[in-house]
Backbone as CSV, one residue per row, in Angstrom:
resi,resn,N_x,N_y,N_z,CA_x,CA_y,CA_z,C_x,C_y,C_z
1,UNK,17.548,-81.743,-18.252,17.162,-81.311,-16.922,16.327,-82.412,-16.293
2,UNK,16.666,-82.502,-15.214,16.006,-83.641,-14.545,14.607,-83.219,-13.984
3,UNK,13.524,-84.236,-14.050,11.950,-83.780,-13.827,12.082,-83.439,-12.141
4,UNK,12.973,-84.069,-11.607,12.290,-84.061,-10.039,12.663,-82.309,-9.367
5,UNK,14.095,-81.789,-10.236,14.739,-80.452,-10.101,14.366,-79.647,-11.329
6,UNK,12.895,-79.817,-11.893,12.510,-78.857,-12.680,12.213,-77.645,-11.936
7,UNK,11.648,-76.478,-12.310,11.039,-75.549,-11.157,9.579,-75.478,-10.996
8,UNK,9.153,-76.064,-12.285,7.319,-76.841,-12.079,6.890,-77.875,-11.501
9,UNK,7.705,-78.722,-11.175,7.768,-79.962,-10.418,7.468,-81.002,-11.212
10,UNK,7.603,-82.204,-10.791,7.733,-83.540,-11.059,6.345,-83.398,-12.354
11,UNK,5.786,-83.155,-12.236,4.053,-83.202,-13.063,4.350,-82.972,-14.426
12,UNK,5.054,-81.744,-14.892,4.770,-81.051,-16.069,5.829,-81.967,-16.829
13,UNK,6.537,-82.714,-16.459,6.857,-83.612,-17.902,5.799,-84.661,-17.758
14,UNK,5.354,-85.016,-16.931,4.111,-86.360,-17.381,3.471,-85.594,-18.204
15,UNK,2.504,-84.401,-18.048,1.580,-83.176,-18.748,2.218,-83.509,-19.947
16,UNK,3.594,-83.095,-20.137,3.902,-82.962,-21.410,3.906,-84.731,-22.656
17,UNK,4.287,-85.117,-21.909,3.989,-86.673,-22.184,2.305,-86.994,-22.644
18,UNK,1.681,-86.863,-21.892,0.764,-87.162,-21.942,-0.207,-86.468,-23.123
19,UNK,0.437,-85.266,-23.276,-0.108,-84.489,-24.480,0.338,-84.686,-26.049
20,UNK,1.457,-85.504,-25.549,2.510,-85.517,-27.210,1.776,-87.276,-27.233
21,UNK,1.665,-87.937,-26.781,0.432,-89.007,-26.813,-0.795,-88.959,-27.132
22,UNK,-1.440,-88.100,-26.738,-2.713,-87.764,-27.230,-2.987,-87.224,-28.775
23,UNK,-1.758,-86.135,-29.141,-1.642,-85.682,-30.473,-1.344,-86.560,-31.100
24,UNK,-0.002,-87.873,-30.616,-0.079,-88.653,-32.107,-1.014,-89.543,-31.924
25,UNK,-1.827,-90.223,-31.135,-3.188,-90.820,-31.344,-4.285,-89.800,-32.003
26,UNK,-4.604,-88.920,-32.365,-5.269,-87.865,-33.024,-4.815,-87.936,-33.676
27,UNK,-3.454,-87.825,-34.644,-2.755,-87.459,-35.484,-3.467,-88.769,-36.609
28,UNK,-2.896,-90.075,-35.593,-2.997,-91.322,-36.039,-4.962,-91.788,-36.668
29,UNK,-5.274,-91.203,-35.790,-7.324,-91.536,-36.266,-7.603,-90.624,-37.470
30,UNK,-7.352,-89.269,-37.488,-7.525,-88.433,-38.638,-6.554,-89.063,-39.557
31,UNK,-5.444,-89.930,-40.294,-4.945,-90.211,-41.407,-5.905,-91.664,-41.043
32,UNK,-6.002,-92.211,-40.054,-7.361,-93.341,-40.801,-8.551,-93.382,-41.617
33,UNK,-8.611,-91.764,-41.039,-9.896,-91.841,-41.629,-9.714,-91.000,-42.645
34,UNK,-9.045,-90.362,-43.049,-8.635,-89.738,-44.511,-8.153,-91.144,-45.264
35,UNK,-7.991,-92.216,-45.064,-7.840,-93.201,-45.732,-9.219,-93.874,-45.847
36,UNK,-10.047,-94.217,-44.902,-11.063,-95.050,-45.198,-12.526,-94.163,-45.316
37,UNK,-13.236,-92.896,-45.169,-14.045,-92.657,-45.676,-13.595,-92.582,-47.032
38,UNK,-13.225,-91.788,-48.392,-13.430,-92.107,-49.311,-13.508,-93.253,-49.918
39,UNK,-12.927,-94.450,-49.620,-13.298,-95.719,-49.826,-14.476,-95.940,-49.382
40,UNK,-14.764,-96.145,-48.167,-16.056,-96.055,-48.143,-17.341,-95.521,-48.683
41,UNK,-16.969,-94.304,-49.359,-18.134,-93.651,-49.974,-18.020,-94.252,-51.876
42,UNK,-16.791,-94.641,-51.905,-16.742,-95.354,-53.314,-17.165,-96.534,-53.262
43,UNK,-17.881,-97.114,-52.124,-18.525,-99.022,-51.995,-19.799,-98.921,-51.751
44,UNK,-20.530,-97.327,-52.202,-22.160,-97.492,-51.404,-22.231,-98.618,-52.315
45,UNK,-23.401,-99.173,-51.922,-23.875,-100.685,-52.494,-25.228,-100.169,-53.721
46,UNK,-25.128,-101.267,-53.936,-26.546,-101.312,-54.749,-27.996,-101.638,-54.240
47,UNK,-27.958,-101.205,-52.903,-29.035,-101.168,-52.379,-29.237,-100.058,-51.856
48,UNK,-28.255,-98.896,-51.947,-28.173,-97.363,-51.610,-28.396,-96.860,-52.928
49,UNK,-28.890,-97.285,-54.449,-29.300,-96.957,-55.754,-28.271,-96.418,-56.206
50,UNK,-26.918,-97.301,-55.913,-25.694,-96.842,-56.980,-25.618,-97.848,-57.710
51,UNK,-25.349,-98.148,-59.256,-24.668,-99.205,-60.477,-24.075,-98.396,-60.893
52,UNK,-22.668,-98.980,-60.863,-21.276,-98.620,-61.203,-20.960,-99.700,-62.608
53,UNK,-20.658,-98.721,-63.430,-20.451,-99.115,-64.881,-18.850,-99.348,-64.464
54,UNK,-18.134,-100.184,-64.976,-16.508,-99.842,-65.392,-16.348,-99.792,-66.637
55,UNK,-15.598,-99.016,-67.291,-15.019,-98.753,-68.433,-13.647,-99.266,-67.891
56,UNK,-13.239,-100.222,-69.433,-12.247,-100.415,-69.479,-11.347,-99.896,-70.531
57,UNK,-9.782,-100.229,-70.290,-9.191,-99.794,-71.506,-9.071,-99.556,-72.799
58,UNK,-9.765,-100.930,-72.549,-10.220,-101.737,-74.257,-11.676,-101.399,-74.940
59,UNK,-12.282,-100.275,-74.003,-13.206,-100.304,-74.124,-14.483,-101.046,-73.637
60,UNK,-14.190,-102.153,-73.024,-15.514,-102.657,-72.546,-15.969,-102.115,-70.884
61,UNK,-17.169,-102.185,-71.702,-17.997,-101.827,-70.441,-18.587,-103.172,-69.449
62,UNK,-18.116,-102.820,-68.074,-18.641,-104.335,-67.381,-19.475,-103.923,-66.199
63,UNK,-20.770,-104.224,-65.682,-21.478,-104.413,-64.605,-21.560,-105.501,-63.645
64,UNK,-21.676,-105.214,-62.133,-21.358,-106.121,-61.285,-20.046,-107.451,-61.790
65,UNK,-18.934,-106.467,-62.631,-18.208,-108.089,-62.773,-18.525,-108.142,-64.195
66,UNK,-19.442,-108.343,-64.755,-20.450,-109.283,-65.938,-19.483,-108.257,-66.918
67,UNK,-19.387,-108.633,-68.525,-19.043,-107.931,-69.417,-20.531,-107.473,-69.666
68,UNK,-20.858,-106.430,-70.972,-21.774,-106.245,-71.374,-21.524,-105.759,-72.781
69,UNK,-21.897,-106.345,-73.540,-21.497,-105.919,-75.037,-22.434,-104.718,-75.069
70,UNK,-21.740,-103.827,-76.133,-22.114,-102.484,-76.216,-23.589,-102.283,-77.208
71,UNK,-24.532,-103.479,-77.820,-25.537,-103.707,-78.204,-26.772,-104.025,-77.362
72,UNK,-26.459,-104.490,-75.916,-27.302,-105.147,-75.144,-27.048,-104.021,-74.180
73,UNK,-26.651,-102.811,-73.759,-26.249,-101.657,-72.971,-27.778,-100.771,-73.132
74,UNK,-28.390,-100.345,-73.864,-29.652,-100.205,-73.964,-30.687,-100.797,-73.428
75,UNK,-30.546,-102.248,-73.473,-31.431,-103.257,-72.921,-31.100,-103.057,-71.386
76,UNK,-30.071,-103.098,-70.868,-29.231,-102.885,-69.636,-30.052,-101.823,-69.010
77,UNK,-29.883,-100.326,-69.511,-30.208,-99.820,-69.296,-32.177,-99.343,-69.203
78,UNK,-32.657,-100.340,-69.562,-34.197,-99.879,-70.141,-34.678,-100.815,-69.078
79,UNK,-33.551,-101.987,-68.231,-34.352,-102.875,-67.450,-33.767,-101.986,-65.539
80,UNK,-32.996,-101.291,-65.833,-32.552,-100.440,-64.405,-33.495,-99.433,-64.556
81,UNK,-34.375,-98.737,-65.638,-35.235,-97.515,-65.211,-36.716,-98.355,-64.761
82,UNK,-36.647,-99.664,-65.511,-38.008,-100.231,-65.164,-38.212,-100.946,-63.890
83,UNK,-36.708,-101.249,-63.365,-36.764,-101.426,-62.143,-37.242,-101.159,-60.465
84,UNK,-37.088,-101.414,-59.648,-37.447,-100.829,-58.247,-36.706,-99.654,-58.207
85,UNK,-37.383,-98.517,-57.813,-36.627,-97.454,-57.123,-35.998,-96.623,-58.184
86,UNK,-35.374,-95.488,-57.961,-34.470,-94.566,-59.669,-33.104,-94.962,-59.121
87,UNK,-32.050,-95.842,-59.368,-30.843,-96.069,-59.172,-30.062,-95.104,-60.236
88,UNK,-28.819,-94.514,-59.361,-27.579,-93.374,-60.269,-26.620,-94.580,-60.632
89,UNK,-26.637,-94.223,-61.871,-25.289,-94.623,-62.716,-24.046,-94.035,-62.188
90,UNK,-23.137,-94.948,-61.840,-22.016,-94.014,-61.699,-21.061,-95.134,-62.876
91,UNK,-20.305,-93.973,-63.555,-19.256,-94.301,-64.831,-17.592,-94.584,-64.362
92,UNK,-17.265,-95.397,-63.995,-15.797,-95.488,-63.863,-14.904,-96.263,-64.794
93,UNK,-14.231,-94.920,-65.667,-13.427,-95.692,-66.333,-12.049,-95.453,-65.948
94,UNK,-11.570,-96.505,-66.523,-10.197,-96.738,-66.259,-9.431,-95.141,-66.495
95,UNK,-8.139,-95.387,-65.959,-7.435,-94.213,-66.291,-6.704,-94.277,-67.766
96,UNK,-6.634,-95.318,-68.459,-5.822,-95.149,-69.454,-7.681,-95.134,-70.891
97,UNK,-8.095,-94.935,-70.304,-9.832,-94.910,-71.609,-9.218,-93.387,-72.008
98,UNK,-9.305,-93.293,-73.241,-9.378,-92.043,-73.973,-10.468,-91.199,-73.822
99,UNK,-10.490,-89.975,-73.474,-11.298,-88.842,-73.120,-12.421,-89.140,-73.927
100,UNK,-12.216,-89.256,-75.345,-13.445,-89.203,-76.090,-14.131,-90.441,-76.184
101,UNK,-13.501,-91.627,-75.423,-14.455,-93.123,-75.774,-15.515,-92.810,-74.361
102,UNK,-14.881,-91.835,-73.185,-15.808,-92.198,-71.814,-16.745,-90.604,-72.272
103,UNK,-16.766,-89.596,-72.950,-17.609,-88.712,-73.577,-18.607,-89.179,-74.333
104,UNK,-18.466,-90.438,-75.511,-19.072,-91.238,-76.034,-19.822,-91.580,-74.987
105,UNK,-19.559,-92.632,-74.370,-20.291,-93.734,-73.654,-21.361,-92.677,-72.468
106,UNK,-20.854,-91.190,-72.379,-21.719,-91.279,-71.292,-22.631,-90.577,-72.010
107,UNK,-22.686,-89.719,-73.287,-23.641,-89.672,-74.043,-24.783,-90.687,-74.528
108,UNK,-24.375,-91.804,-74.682,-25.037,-93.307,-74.523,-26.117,-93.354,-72.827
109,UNK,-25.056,-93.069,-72.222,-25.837,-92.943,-70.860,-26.779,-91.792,-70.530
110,UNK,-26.485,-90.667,-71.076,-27.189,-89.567,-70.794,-28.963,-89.884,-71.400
111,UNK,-28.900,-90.616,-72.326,-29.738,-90.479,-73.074,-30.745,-91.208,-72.247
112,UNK,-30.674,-92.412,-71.146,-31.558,-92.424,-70.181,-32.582,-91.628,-68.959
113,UNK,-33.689,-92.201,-68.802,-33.543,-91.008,-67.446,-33.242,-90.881,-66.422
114,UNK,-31.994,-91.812,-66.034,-31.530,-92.575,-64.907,-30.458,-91.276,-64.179
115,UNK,-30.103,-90.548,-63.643,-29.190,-89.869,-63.096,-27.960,-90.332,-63.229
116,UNK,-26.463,-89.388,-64.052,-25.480,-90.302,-64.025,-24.519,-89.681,-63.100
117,UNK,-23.526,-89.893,-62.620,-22.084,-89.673,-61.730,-20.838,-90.335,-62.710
118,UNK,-19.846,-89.551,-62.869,-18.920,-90.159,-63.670,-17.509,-89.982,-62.268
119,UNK,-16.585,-90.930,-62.025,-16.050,-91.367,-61.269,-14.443,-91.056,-61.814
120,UNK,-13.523,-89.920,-61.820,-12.742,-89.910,-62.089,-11.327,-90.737,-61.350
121,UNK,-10.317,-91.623,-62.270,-9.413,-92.132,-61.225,-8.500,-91.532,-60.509
């Protein structure tokens, strides 16, 4: 049907236009941001009192990057409570770490008085 011989007149297909534009720009900002806040909330920094452990497959545990052998993890830990401020541990291990090596390790962690967060993948 042609807009100019509608019986609403010329307007209500712009209206309609203009609305099916607006929804997929809405459509389009809400899947942005269902993409980038949780990323975002997984990068607070370490100046918002998050240290993020990674667990790896193999078992090692690495901070900022750094490996950390599992003897000096105590020490690790005894120099973050003596530190500025109470920083949360958060635990991210890999997806392929066996249930009971990241149960281990955060028992290791619990035993601080540091607050922990464990980070499922």
């Amino acid at each position: 049907m042609n807009a100019e011989t509608h019986p609403n007149g010329p307007w209500l297909a712009t209206l309609d236009a203009l609305a099916l534009g607006a929804m997929a720009t809405g459509l389009a900002l809400l899947t942005l941001a269902l993409i980038l806040v949780p990323q975002r909330l997984a990068q607070r920094s370490a100046s918002q009192g998050i240290v993020s452990l990674h667990l790896a497959a193999d078992g090692q545990v690495r901070l900022w990057n750094q490996p950390v052998p599992s003897g000096q993890l105590v020490g690790v830990l005894q120099r973050l409570e003596a530190g500025p401020g109470n920083p949360t541990l958060r635990l991210v291990p890999d997806r392929d770490v066996p249930w009971g090596v990241v149960q281990r390790l955060m028992g290791q962690l619990g035993r601080s008085d540091l607050p922990l967060e464990l980070q499922l993948p």
